[in-house]
PDB file of C-alpha atoms in Angstrom:
ATOM      1  CA  MET A   1       0.000   0.000   0.000  1.00  0.00           C
ATOM      2  CA  LYS A   2       1.148   3.501  -0.716  1.00  0.00           C
ATOM      3  CA  LEU A   3       0.288   5.368   2.447  1.00  0.00           C
ATOM      4  CA  PRO A   4       1.786   8.765   3.297  1.00  0.00           C
ATOM      5  CA  PHE A   5       4.270   9.068   6.130  1.00  0.00           C
ATOM      6  CA  PRO A   6       3.082  10.983   9.213  1.00  0.00           C
ATOM      7  CA  THR A   7       3.862  14.694   9.228  1.00  0.00           C
ATOM      8  CA  ARG A   8       6.005  16.154  12.002  1.00  0.00           C
ATOM      9  CA  CYS A   9       7.210  19.604  13.033  1.00  0.00           C
ATOM     10  CA  TYR A  10      10.844  18.495  12.652  1.00  0.00           C
ATOM     11  CA  ASP A  11      12.951  16.824   9.987  1.00  0.00           C
ATOM     12  CA  LEU A  12      14.620  13.706  11.399  1.00  0.00           C
ATOM     13  CA  LYS A  13      17.217  11.633   9.592  1.00  0.00           C
ATOM     14  CA  LEU A  14      19.062   8.569  10.790  1.00  0.00           C
ATOM     15  CA  ILE A  15      22.761   8.352   9.924  1.00  0.00           C
ATOM     16  CA  LEU A  16      24.543   5.015  10.281  1.00  0.00           C
ATOM     17  CA  VAL A  17      28.324   5.233  10.582  1.00  0.00           C
ATOM     18  CA  GLY A  18      30.447   2.433   9.122  1.00  0.00           C
ATOM     19  CA  VAL A  19      27.535   0.016   8.734  1.00  0.00           C
ATOM     20  CA  SER A  20      28.968  -3.427   8.026  1.00  0.00           C
ATOM     21  CA  ASN A  21      26.035  -5.851   8.021  1.00  0.00           C
ATOM     22  CA  GLU A  22      23.429  -5.915   5.256  1.00  0.00           C
ATOM     23  CA  GLY A  23      20.860  -7.705   7.378  1.00  0.00           C
ATOM     24  CA  ASN A  24      21.081  -5.059  10.088  1.00  0.00           C
ATOM     25  CA  LEU A  25      20.761  -2.305   7.490  1.00  0.00           C
ATOM     26  CA  GLY A  26      17.576  -3.893   6.143  1.00  0.00           C
ATOM     27  CA  ALA A  27      16.174  -4.370   9.645  1.00  0.00           C
ATOM     28  CA  ILE A  28      16.811  -0.706  10.449  1.00  0.00           C
ATOM     29  CA  ALA A  29      15.007   0.377   7.271  1.00  0.00           C
ATOM     30  CA  ARG A  30      12.065  -1.866   8.173  1.00  0.00           C
ATOM     31  CA  THR A  31      11.890  -0.463  11.703  1.00  0.00           C
ATOM     32  CA  MET A  32      12.051   3.088  10.380  1.00  0.00           C
ATOM     33  CA  MET A  33       9.125   2.363   8.058  1.00  0.00           C
ATOM     34  CA  ASN A  34       7.141   0.882  10.959  1.00  0.00           C
ATOM     35  CA  PHE A  35       7.538   4.131  12.899  1.00  0.00           C
ATOM     36  CA  GLY A  36       6.991   6.474   9.956  1.00  0.00           C
ATOM     37  CA  PHE A  37      10.557   7.668   9.369  1.00  0.00           C
ATOM     38  CA  GLU A  38      12.020   7.660   5.882  1.00  0.00           C
ATOM     39  CA  LYS A  39      15.394   9.451   5.767  1.00  0.00           C
ATOM     40  CA  LEU A  40      18.271   7.010   6.123  1.00  0.00           C
ATOM     41  CA  GLU A  41      21.832   8.109   5.376  1.00  0.00           C
ATOM     42  CA  LEU A  42      25.138   6.265   5.566  1.00  0.00           C
ATOM     43  CA  LEU A  43      28.544   7.626   6.522  1.00  0.00           C
ATOM     44  CA  LEU A  44      31.483   5.601   5.237  1.00  0.00           C
ATOM     45  CA  PRO A  45      29.541   2.338   4.822  1.00  0.00           C
ATOM     46  CA  GLU A  46      31.571  -0.868   4.630  1.00  0.00           C
ATOM     47  CA  ILE A  47      28.954  -2.623   2.467  1.00  0.00           C
ATOM     48  CA  GLU A  48      26.780  -2.069  -0.566  1.00  0.00           C
ATOM     49  CA  ILE A  49      22.999  -2.295  -0.298  1.00  0.00           C
ATOM     50  CA  GLY A  50      22.344  -5.760  -1.664  1.00  0.00           C
ATOM     51  CA  GLU A  51      19.861  -8.599  -1.665  1.00  0.00           C
ATOM     52  CA  ASP A  52      20.241  -9.417   2.049  1.00  0.00           C
ATOM     53  CA  ALA A  53      19.404  -5.840   3.043  1.00  0.00           C
ATOM     54  CA  ARG A  54      16.375  -5.791   0.757  1.00  0.00           C
ATOM     55  CA  LYS A  55      15.057  -9.131   2.017  1.00  0.00           C
ATOM     56  CA  ARG A  56      15.330  -7.967   5.620  1.00  0.00           C
ATOM     57  CA  ALA A  57      13.737  -4.599   4.843  1.00  0.00           C
ATOM     58  CA  LYS A  58      10.604  -6.297   3.454  1.00  0.00           C
ATOM     59  CA  HIS A  59       8.297  -3.453   2.377  1.00  0.00           C
ATOM     60  CA  ALA A  60      10.780  -0.704   3.292  1.00  0.00           C
ATOM     61  CA  GLY A  61      12.695  -0.982   0.033  1.00  0.00           C
ATOM     62  CA  LYS A  62      11.930   2.658  -0.798  1.00  0.00           C
ATOM     63  CA  ILE A  63      13.965   3.733   2.219  1.00  0.00           C
ATOM     64  CA  LEU A  64      16.923   1.740   0.878  1.00  0.00           C
ATOM     65  CA  ASP A  65      16.348   3.147  -2.618  1.00  0.00           C
ATOM     66  CA  ASP A  66      16.607   6.701  -1.284  1.00  0.00           C
ATOM     67  CA  VAL A  67      19.685   6.214   0.952  1.00  0.00           C
ATOM     68  CA  LYS A  68      22.216   9.036   0.704  1.00  0.00           C
ATOM     69  CA  VAL A  69      25.892   8.114   1.237  1.00  0.00           C
ATOM     70  CA  HIS A  70      28.402  10.526   2.791  1.00  0.00           C
ATOM     71  CA  GLU A  71      32.186  10.431   2.785  1.00  0.00           C
ATOM     72  CA  THR A  72      32.744  13.005   5.565  1.00  0.00           C
ATOM     73  CA  TRP A  73      31.207  13.945   8.915  1.00  0.00           C
ATOM     74  CA  GLU A  74      30.727  17.497   7.669  1.00  0.00           C
ATOM     75  CA  SER A  75      28.659  16.293   4.733  1.00  0.00           C
ATOM     76  CA  ALA A  76      26.538  14.038   6.946  1.00  0.00           C
ATOM     77  CA  VAL A  77      25.710  16.462   9.767  1.00  0.00           C
ATOM     78  CA  GLY A  78      26.563  19.902   8.348  1.00  0.00           C
ATOM     79  CA  SER A  79      22.957  21.078   7.969  1.00  0.00           C
ATOM     80  CA  SER A  80      21.727  19.594  11.276  1.00  0.00           C
ATOM     81  CA  SER A  81      20.686  21.740  14.221  1.00  0.00           C
ATOM     82  CA  LEU A  82      20.944  18.850  16.705  1.00  0.00           C
ATOM     83  CA  VAL A  83      23.045  15.690  16.459  1.00  0.00           C
ATOM     84  CA  ILE A  84      22.590  12.788  18.879  1.00  0.00           C
ATOM     85  CA  GLY A  85      25.059   9.906  18.816  1.00  0.00           C
ATOM     86  CA  THR A  86      24.485   6.411  20.118  1.00  0.00           C
ATOM     87  CA  SER A  87      26.541   3.253  20.259  1.00  0.00           C
ATOM     88  CA  GLY A  88      25.877  -0.445  20.576  1.00  0.00           C
ATOM     89  CA  LYS A  89      28.904  -0.894  22.821  1.00  0.00           C
ATOM     90  CA  ARG A  90      28.225  -2.366  26.237  1.00  0.00           C
ATOM     91  CA  GLU A  91      29.348  -0.866  29.517  1.00  0.00           C
ATOM     92  CA  LEU A  92      31.241  -3.975  30.625  1.00  0.00           C
ATOM     93  CA  GLY A  93      34.956  -4.668  30.953  1.00  0.00           C
ATOM     94  CA  SER A  94      37.954  -2.700  32.119  1.00  0.00           C
ATOM     95  CA  LYS A  95      38.729  -1.319  28.635  1.00  0.00           C
ATOM     96  CA  THR A  96      35.357   0.365  28.206  1.00  0.00           C
ATOM     97  CA  LEU A  97      35.270   4.039  29.160  1.00  0.00           C
ATOM     98  CA  HIS A  98      32.458   5.263  31.381  1.00  0.00           C
ATOM     99  CA  ARG A  99      29.788   6.909  29.258  1.00  0.00           C
ATOM    100  CA  HIS A 100      27.371   9.576  30.372  1.00  0.00           C
ATOM    101  CA  PHE A 101      23.934   9.020  28.982  1.00  0.00           C
ATOM    102  CA  VAL A 102      20.732  10.962  28.536  1.00  0.00           C
ATOM    103  CA  MET A 103      17.311   9.396  28.599  1.00  0.00           C
ATOM    104  CA  PRO A 104      15.149  10.218  25.530  1.00  0.00           C
ATOM    105  CA  TRP A 105      12.674  12.293  27.573  1.00  0.00           C
ATOM    106  CA  GLU A 106      15.554  14.429  28.902  1.00  0.00           C
ATOM    107  CA  LEU A 107      16.405  15.655  25.390  1.00  0.00           C
ATOM    108  CA  SER A 108      13.421  17.962  25.272  1.00  0.00           C
ATOM    109  CA  SER A 109      14.242  19.761  28.522  1.00  0.00           C
TER     110      SER A 109
END
């Protein structure tokens, strides 16, 4: 079905840095579609968007079709008014630095 995305008072884009797994890329596109987000950009990706990404994305292929690829940080975030970074790294082990975190609801205050 061709349904319009929800309208919002802000323009949100998701930028993945150094993405290296096609399946994860497809899953992210699918999740974005489920929540009504459509702008996915890649910074220095280590993979091409291939069949595995498209299979995992299911009906979110349009998001993958419209992906913009950046070669520099400046290109990726230069026009942004707010940049929020996250990481999948766990807080375990002696080699992991302590990270300060902000809960999503704290961003608006």
